[in-house]
PDB file of C-alpha atoms and ligand atoms in Angstrom:
ATOM      1  CA  UNK A 965       0.000   0.000   0.000  1.00  0.00           C
ATOM      2  CA  UNK A 966       1.440   3.365  -0.940  1.00  0.00           C
ATOM      3  CA  UNK A 967       1.509   5.759   2.013  1.00  0.00           C
ATOM      4  CA  UNK A 968       2.860   9.286   2.236  1.00  0.00           C
ATOM      5  CA  UNK A 969       5.263   9.708   5.150  1.00  0.00           C
ATOM      6  CA  UNK A 970       6.880  13.090   5.710  1.00  0.00           C
ATOM      7  CA  UNK A 971       8.801  14.357   8.711  1.00  0.00           C
ATOM      8  CA  UNK A 972       6.569  17.394   9.245  1.00  0.00           C
ATOM      9  CA  UNK A 973       3.288  15.622   8.458  1.00  0.00           C
ATOM     10  CA  UNK A 974       2.645  12.762  10.892  1.00  0.00           C
ATOM     11  CA  UNK A 975       0.217  10.325   9.240  1.00  0.00           C
ATOM     12  CA  UNK A 976      -2.630   9.394  11.668  1.00  0.00           C
ATOM     13  CA  UNK A 977      -3.561   6.192   9.807  1.00  0.00           C
ATOM     14  CA  UNK A 978       0.033   4.984   9.612  1.00  0.00           C
ATOM     15  CA  UNK A 979       0.579   5.853  13.276  1.00  0.00           C
ATOM     16  CA  UNK A 980      -2.062   3.341  14.321  1.00  0.00           C
ATOM     17  CA  UNK A 981       0.378   0.679  13.134  1.00  0.00           C
ATOM     18  CA  UNK A 982       3.663   2.516  13.642  1.00  0.00           C
ATOM     19  CA  UNK A 983       3.707   5.398  16.137  1.00  0.00           C
ATOM     20  CA  UNK A 984       6.907   6.633  14.482  1.00  0.00           C
ATOM     21  CA  UNK A 985       4.867   7.410  11.321  1.00  0.00           C
ATOM     22  CA  UNK A 986       7.556   5.936   9.116  1.00  0.00           C
ATOM     23  CA  UNK A 987       7.687   3.686   6.099  1.00  0.00           C
ATOM     24  CA  UNK A 988       8.352   0.902   5.566  1.00  0.00           C
ATOM     25  CA  UNK A 989       5.783  -0.584   7.947  1.00  0.00           C
ATOM     26  CA  UNK A 990       4.525  -4.108   7.277  1.00  0.00           C
ATOM     27  CA  UNK A 991       1.184  -5.234   8.719  1.00  0.00           C
ATOM     28  CA  UNK A 992       0.852  -9.000   8.840  1.00  0.00           C
ATOM     29  CA  UNK A 993      -2.401 -10.912   8.312  1.00  0.00           C
ATOM     30  CA  UNK A 994      -2.827 -11.253  12.074  1.00  0.00           C
ATOM     31  CA  UNK A 995      -2.536  -7.473  12.507  1.00  0.00           C
ATOM     32  CA  UNK A 996       1.022  -7.471  13.864  1.00  0.00           C
ATOM     33  CA  UNK A 997       2.926  -4.431  12.598  1.00  0.00           C
ATOM     34  CA  UNK A 998       6.628  -4.750  11.820  1.00  0.00           C
ATOM     35  CA  UNK A 999       9.090  -1.872  11.460  1.00  0.00           C
ATOM     36  CA  UNK A1000      11.730  -0.709  10.616  1.00  0.00           C
ATOM     37  CA  UNK A1001      13.219  -2.042   7.344  1.00  0.00           C
ATOM     38  CA  UNK A1002      15.792  -4.222   9.123  1.00  0.00           C
ATOM     39  CA  UNK A1003      13.096  -5.939  11.185  1.00  0.00           C
ATOM     40  CA  UNK A1004      10.961  -6.443   8.082  1.00  0.00           C
ATOM     41  CA  UNK A1005      13.947  -7.926   6.224  1.00  0.00           C
ATOM     42  CA  UNK A1006      14.610 -10.308   9.106  1.00  0.00           C
ATOM     43  CA  UNK A1007      10.971 -11.415   8.990  1.00  0.00           C
ATOM     44  CA  UNK A1008      11.184 -11.992   5.200  1.00  0.00           C
ATOM     45  CA  UNK A1009      14.469 -13.850   5.626  1.00  0.00           C
ATOM     46  CA  UNK A1010      12.706 -16.130   8.113  1.00  0.00           C
ATOM     47  CA  UNK A1011       9.951 -16.845   5.586  1.00  0.00           C
ATOM     48  CA  UNK A1012      12.667 -17.977   3.157  1.00  0.00           C
ATOM     49  CA  UNK A1013      14.139 -20.352   5.736  1.00  0.00           C
ATOM     50  CA  UNK A1014      16.385 -17.931   7.636  1.00  0.00           C
ATOM     51  CA  UNK A1015      20.118 -17.321   7.631  1.00  0.00           C
ATOM     52  CA  UNK A1016      20.260 -16.065   4.041  1.00  0.00           C
ATOM     53  CA  UNK A1017      20.105 -12.285   4.382  1.00  0.00           C
ATOM     54  CA  UNK A1018      21.183 -12.470   8.032  1.00  0.00           C
ATOM     55  CA  UNK A1019      24.214 -14.704   8.581  1.00  0.00           C
ATOM     56  CA  UNK A1020      23.570 -16.841  11.650  1.00  0.00           C
ATOM     57  CA  UNK A1021      26.632 -15.939  13.732  1.00  0.00           C
ATOM     58  CA  UNK A1022      30.226 -14.881  13.936  1.00  0.00           C
ATOM     59  CA  UNK A1023      32.197 -12.346  11.933  1.00  0.00           C
ATOM     60  CA  UNK A1024      29.926 -12.624   8.889  1.00  0.00           C
ATOM     61  CA  UNK A1025      26.902 -11.617  10.976  1.00  0.00           C
ATOM     62  CA  UNK A1026      28.660  -8.663  12.617  1.00  0.00           C
ATOM     63  CA  UNK A1027      29.984  -7.435   9.277  1.00  0.00           C
ATOM     64  CA  UNK A1028      26.528  -7.689   7.709  1.00  0.00           C
ATOM     65  CA  UNK A1029      24.870  -5.830  10.597  1.00  0.00           C
ATOM     66  CA  UNK A1030      27.563  -3.132  10.651  1.00  0.00           C
ATOM     67  CA  UNK A1031      27.192  -2.541   6.927  1.00  0.00           C
ATOM     68  CA  UNK A1032      23.439  -2.427   7.296  1.00  0.00           C
ATOM     69  CA  UNK A1033      23.836   0.167  10.076  1.00  0.00           C
ATOM     70  CA  UNK A1034      26.194   2.220   7.908  1.00  0.00           C
ATOM     71  CA  UNK A1035      23.759   2.270   4.985  1.00  0.00           C
ATOM     72  CA  UNK A1036      20.774   2.922   7.228  1.00  0.00           C
ATOM     73  CA  UNK A1037      22.660   5.658   9.075  1.00  0.00           C
ATOM     74  CA  UNK A1038      23.495   7.347   5.793  1.00  0.00           C
ATOM     75  CA  UNK A1039      19.874   7.207   4.725  1.00  0.00           C
ATOM     76  CA  UNK A1040      18.825   8.761   8.034  1.00  0.00           C
ATOM     77  CA  UNK A1041      21.102  11.796   7.680  1.00  0.00           C
ATOM     78  CA  UNK A1042      20.312  12.179   3.973  1.00  0.00           C
ATOM     79  CA  UNK A1043      16.643  12.509   4.984  1.00  0.00           C
ATOM     80  CA  UNK A1044      17.632  15.161   7.536  1.00  0.00           C
ATOM     81  CA  UNK A1045      19.802  16.941   4.952  1.00  0.00           C
ATOM     82  CA  UNK A1046      16.914  16.993   2.498  1.00  0.00           C
ATOM     83  CA  UNK A1047      14.586  18.376   5.174  1.00  0.00           C
ATOM     84  CA  UNK A1048      17.162  20.991   6.127  1.00  0.00           C
ATOM     85  CA  UNK A1049      17.546  22.175   2.549  1.00  0.00           C
ATOM     86  CA  UNK A1050      13.791  22.711   2.314  1.00  0.00           C
ATOM     87  CA  UNK A1051      13.569  24.910   5.390  1.00  0.00           C
ATOM     88  CA  UNK A1052      13.137  28.669   4.972  1.00  0.00           C
ATOM     89  CA  UNK A1053      16.059  29.262   7.353  1.00  0.00           C
ATOM     90  CA  UNK A1054      18.679  26.642   6.580  1.00  0.00           C
ATOM     91  CA  UNK A1055      21.011  25.674   9.425  1.00  0.00           C
ATOM     92  CA  UNK A1056      24.436  25.812   7.799  1.00  0.00           C
ATOM     93  CA  UNK A1057      26.166  23.811  10.603  1.00  0.00           C
ATOM     94  CA  UNK A1058      23.682  20.973  10.042  1.00  0.00           C
ATOM     95  CA  UNK A1059      24.106  21.029   6.263  1.00  0.00           C
ATOM     96  CA  UNK A1060      27.905  21.109   6.673  1.00  0.00           C
ATOM     97  CA  UNK A1061      27.852  18.205   9.160  1.00  0.00           C
ATOM     98  CA  UNK A1062      25.611  15.994   7.021  1.00  0.00           C
ATOM     99  CA  UNK A1063      27.710  16.810   3.954  1.00  0.00           C
ATOM    100  CA  UNK A1064      30.919  15.881   5.793  1.00  0.00           C
ATOM    101  CA  UNK A1065      29.339  12.593   6.906  1.00  0.00           C
ATOM    102  CA  UNK A1066      28.140  11.901   3.372  1.00  0.00           C
ATOM    103  CA  UNK A1067      31.676  12.168   2.063  1.00  0.00           C
ATOM    104  CA  UNK A1068      33.044  10.004   4.897  1.00  0.00           C
ATOM    105  CA  UNK A1069      30.462   7.275   4.335  1.00  0.00           C
ATOM    106  CA  UNK A1070      31.076   7.278   0.570  1.00  0.00           C
ATOM    107  CA  UNK A1071      34.802   6.865   1.280  1.00  0.00           C
ATOM    108  CA  UNK A1072      34.023   3.957   3.633  1.00  0.00           C
ATOM    109  CA  UNK A1073      31.801   2.335   0.983  1.00  0.00           C
ATOM    110  CA  UNK A1074      34.612   2.714  -1.548  1.00  0.00           C
ATOM    111  CA  UNK A1075      36.985   0.881   0.798  1.00  0.00           C
ATOM    112  CA  UNK A1076      34.480  -1.958   1.174  1.00  0.00           C
ATOM    113  CA  UNK A1077      33.663  -2.246  -2.535  1.00  0.00           C
ATOM    114  CA  UNK A1078      36.003  -5.155  -3.277  1.00  0.00           C
ATOM    115  CA  UNK A1079      34.793  -7.197  -0.333  1.00  0.00           C
ATOM    116  CA  UNK A1080      31.150  -6.404  -1.084  1.00  0.00           C
ATOM    117  CA  UNK A1081      31.624  -7.833  -4.575  1.00  0.00           C
ATOM    118  CA  UNK A1082      33.405 -10.904  -3.270  1.00  0.00           C
ATOM    119  CA  UNK A1083      31.075 -11.804  -0.394  1.00  0.00           C
ATOM    120  CA  UNK A1084      27.673 -13.499  -0.368  1.00  0.00           C
ATOM    121  CA  UNK A1085      24.725 -11.116  -0.694  1.00  0.00           C
ATOM    122  CA  UNK A1086      23.285 -10.209   2.720  1.00  0.00           C
ATOM    123  CA  UNK A1087      21.545  -7.443   4.681  1.00  0.00           C
ATOM    124  CA  UNK A1088      24.753  -5.376   4.567  1.00  0.00           C
ATOM    125  CA  UNK A1089      24.552  -5.282   0.768  1.00  0.00           C
ATOM    126  CA  UNK A1090      20.871  -4.329   0.983  1.00  0.00           C
ATOM    127  CA  UNK A1091      21.617  -1.474   3.403  1.00  0.00           C
ATOM    128  CA  UNK A1092      24.471   0.016   1.387  1.00  0.00           C
ATOM    129  CA  UNK A1093      22.807  -0.500  -1.979  1.00  0.00           C
ATOM    130  CA  UNK A1094      19.577   1.060  -0.747  1.00  0.00           C
ATOM    131  CA  UNK A1095      21.345   4.116   0.679  1.00  0.00           C
ATOM    132  CA  UNK A1096      23.063   4.754  -2.662  1.00  0.00           C
ATOM    133  CA  UNK A1097      19.738   4.353  -4.484  1.00  0.00           C
ATOM    134  CA  UNK A1098      18.269   7.005  -2.163  1.00  0.00           C
ATOM    135  CA  UNK A1099      21.244   9.282  -2.908  1.00  0.00           C
ATOM    136  CA  UNK A1100      20.498   8.933  -6.622  1.00  0.00           C
ATOM    137  CA  UNK A1101      16.766   9.445  -6.049  1.00  0.00           C
ATOM    138  CA  UNK A1102      16.848  12.582  -3.894  1.00  0.00           C
ATOM    139  CA  UNK A1103      20.285  14.054  -4.700  1.00  0.00           C
ATOM    140  CA  UNK A1104      20.337  13.368  -8.420  1.00  0.00           C
ATOM    141  CA  UNK A1105      22.777  16.215  -9.110  1.00  0.00           C
ATOM    142  CA  UNK A1106      25.419  14.614  -6.866  1.00  0.00           C
ATOM    143  CA  UNK A1107      28.139  13.049  -9.032  1.00  0.00           C
ATOM    144  CA  UNK A1108      29.314  10.588  -6.343  1.00  0.00           C
ATOM    145  CA  UNK A1109      30.450   8.005  -8.931  1.00  0.00           C
ATOM    146  CA  UNK A1110      33.276  10.201 -10.224  1.00  0.00           C
ATOM    147  CA  UNK A1111      35.472   9.788  -7.133  1.00  0.00           C
ATOM    148  CA  UNK A1112      34.182   6.386  -6.013  1.00  0.00           C
ATOM    149  CA  UNK A1113      34.613   4.101  -9.027  1.00  0.00           C
ATOM    150  CA  UNK A1114      34.755   0.836  -7.061  1.00  0.00           C
ATOM    151  CA  UNK A1115      31.479   1.255  -5.224  1.00  0.00           C
ATOM    152  CA  UNK A1116      29.920   2.708  -8.392  1.00  0.00           C
ATOM    153  CA  UNK A1117      30.733  -0.531 -10.240  1.00  0.00           C
ATOM    154  CA  UNK A1118      29.374  -2.612  -7.375  1.00  0.00           C
ATOM    155  CA  UNK A1119      26.208  -0.482  -7.238  1.00  0.00           C
ATOM    156  CA  UNK A1120      25.576  -0.907 -10.971  1.00  0.00           C
ATOM    157  CA  UNK A1121      25.477  -4.673 -10.431  1.00  0.00           C
ATOM    158  CA  UNK A1122      23.261  -4.196  -7.348  1.00  0.00           C
ATOM    159  CA  UNK A1123      20.791  -2.117  -9.393  1.00  0.00           C
ATOM    160  CA  UNK A1124      20.604  -4.834 -12.048  1.00  0.00           C
ATOM    161  CA  UNK A1125      19.200  -7.339  -9.533  1.00  0.00           C
ATOM    162  CA  UNK A1126      15.562  -8.171 -10.352  1.00  0.00           C
ATOM    163  CA  UNK A1127      14.466  -7.346  -6.765  1.00  0.00           C
ATOM    164  CA  UNK A1128      16.022  -3.869  -6.997  1.00  0.00           C
ATOM    165  CA  UNK A1129      14.581  -3.205 -10.449  1.00  0.00           C
ATOM    166  CA  UNK A1130      11.140  -4.192  -9.183  1.00  0.00           C
ATOM    167  CA  UNK A1131      11.273  -1.702  -6.298  1.00  0.00           C
ATOM    168  CA  UNK A1132      12.660   1.455  -7.880  1.00  0.00           C
ATOM    169  CA  UNK A1133      11.457   4.515  -5.939  1.00  0.00           C
ATOM    170  CA  UNK A1134       9.010   6.879  -7.630  1.00  0.00           C
ATOM    171  CA  UNK A1135       7.860  10.297  -6.469  1.00  0.00           C
ATOM    172  CA  UNK A1136       4.155  10.511  -7.253  1.00  0.00           C
ATOM    173  CA  UNK A1137       3.266  12.869  -4.400  1.00  0.00           C
TER     174      UNK A1137
HETATM  175  N1  GSH B 241      15.707   3.423   9.597  1.00  0.00           N
HETATM  176  C1  GSH B 241      14.375   3.400   9.068  1.00  0.00           C
HETATM  177  C2  GSH B 241      14.177   4.636   8.210  1.00  0.00           C
HETATM  178  C3  GSH B 241      12.728   4.830   7.827  1.00  0.00           C
HETATM  179  C4  GSH B 241      12.479   6.241   7.348  1.00  0.00           C
HETATM  180  O1  GSH B 241      13.086   7.223   7.822  1.00  0.00           O
HETATM  181  N2  GSH B 241      11.560   6.366   6.387  1.00  0.00           N
HETATM  182  C5  GSH B 241      11.207   7.675   5.882  1.00  0.00           C
HETATM  183  C6  GSH B 241      10.886   7.589   4.401  1.00  0.00           C
HETATM  184  S1  GSH B 241      12.283   7.031   3.491  1.00  0.00           S
HETATM  185  C7  GSH B 241       9.974   8.146   6.602  1.00  0.00           C
HETATM  186  O2  GSH B 241       9.037   7.390   6.751  1.00  0.00           O
HETATM  187  N3  GSH B 241       9.964   9.408   7.051  1.00  0.00           N
HETATM  188  C8  GSH B 241       8.829   9.966   7.720  1.00  0.00           C
HETATM  189  C9  GSH B 241       9.193  10.644   9.004  1.00  0.00           C
HETATM  190  O3  GSH B 241      10.389  10.720   9.334  1.00  0.00           O
HETATM  191  O4  GSH B 241       8.259  11.099   9.676  1.00  0.00           O
HETATM  192  C10 GSH B 241      14.157   2.122   8.250  1.00  0.00           C
HETATM  193  O5  GSH B 241      15.119   1.546   7.767  1.00  0.00           O
HETATM  194  O6  GSH B 241      13.007   1.669   8.129  1.00  0.00           O
END
């Protein structure tokens, strides 16, 4: 179900299922609401038998969860940066901080690019790939590929996955 969620417009209907008024929120047949995206992914992984998107234990699990947190964290401050840019009185320290973090996270992604390509697809790949898709979606004028060729190559392959192609974001608000 398509639902509009915006930071300055809490959605009363959505909040009955998720008091944070955020998407994604998944309501199961029995009425249980799941959020946020990591929890929903863990639920879906369980439906597929478990242990595929979320490695069961050890270094692989910690690496996957850290990468997921890095991608999710980037998405969180990109949302704040977008909100900030739309305000009548922009807070320059906030814009500068988010911009500095954006560059740092892109550099970290670039360092991980080789290992991302070499390792089995998991929730870490989903988190990083999704954050870069959001960067393309909402900051289309940002030429991040120019100075990050490794992660750009990896992301091109990520975007070619049928699941990613089937869930491209659209702005129909
Ligand atoms: N970390 C959360 C992020 C969710 C999130 O911030 N979603 C945005 C849309 S991309 C939202 O619903 N914003 C509405 C709001 O902040 O009120 C997740 O992975 O699910």
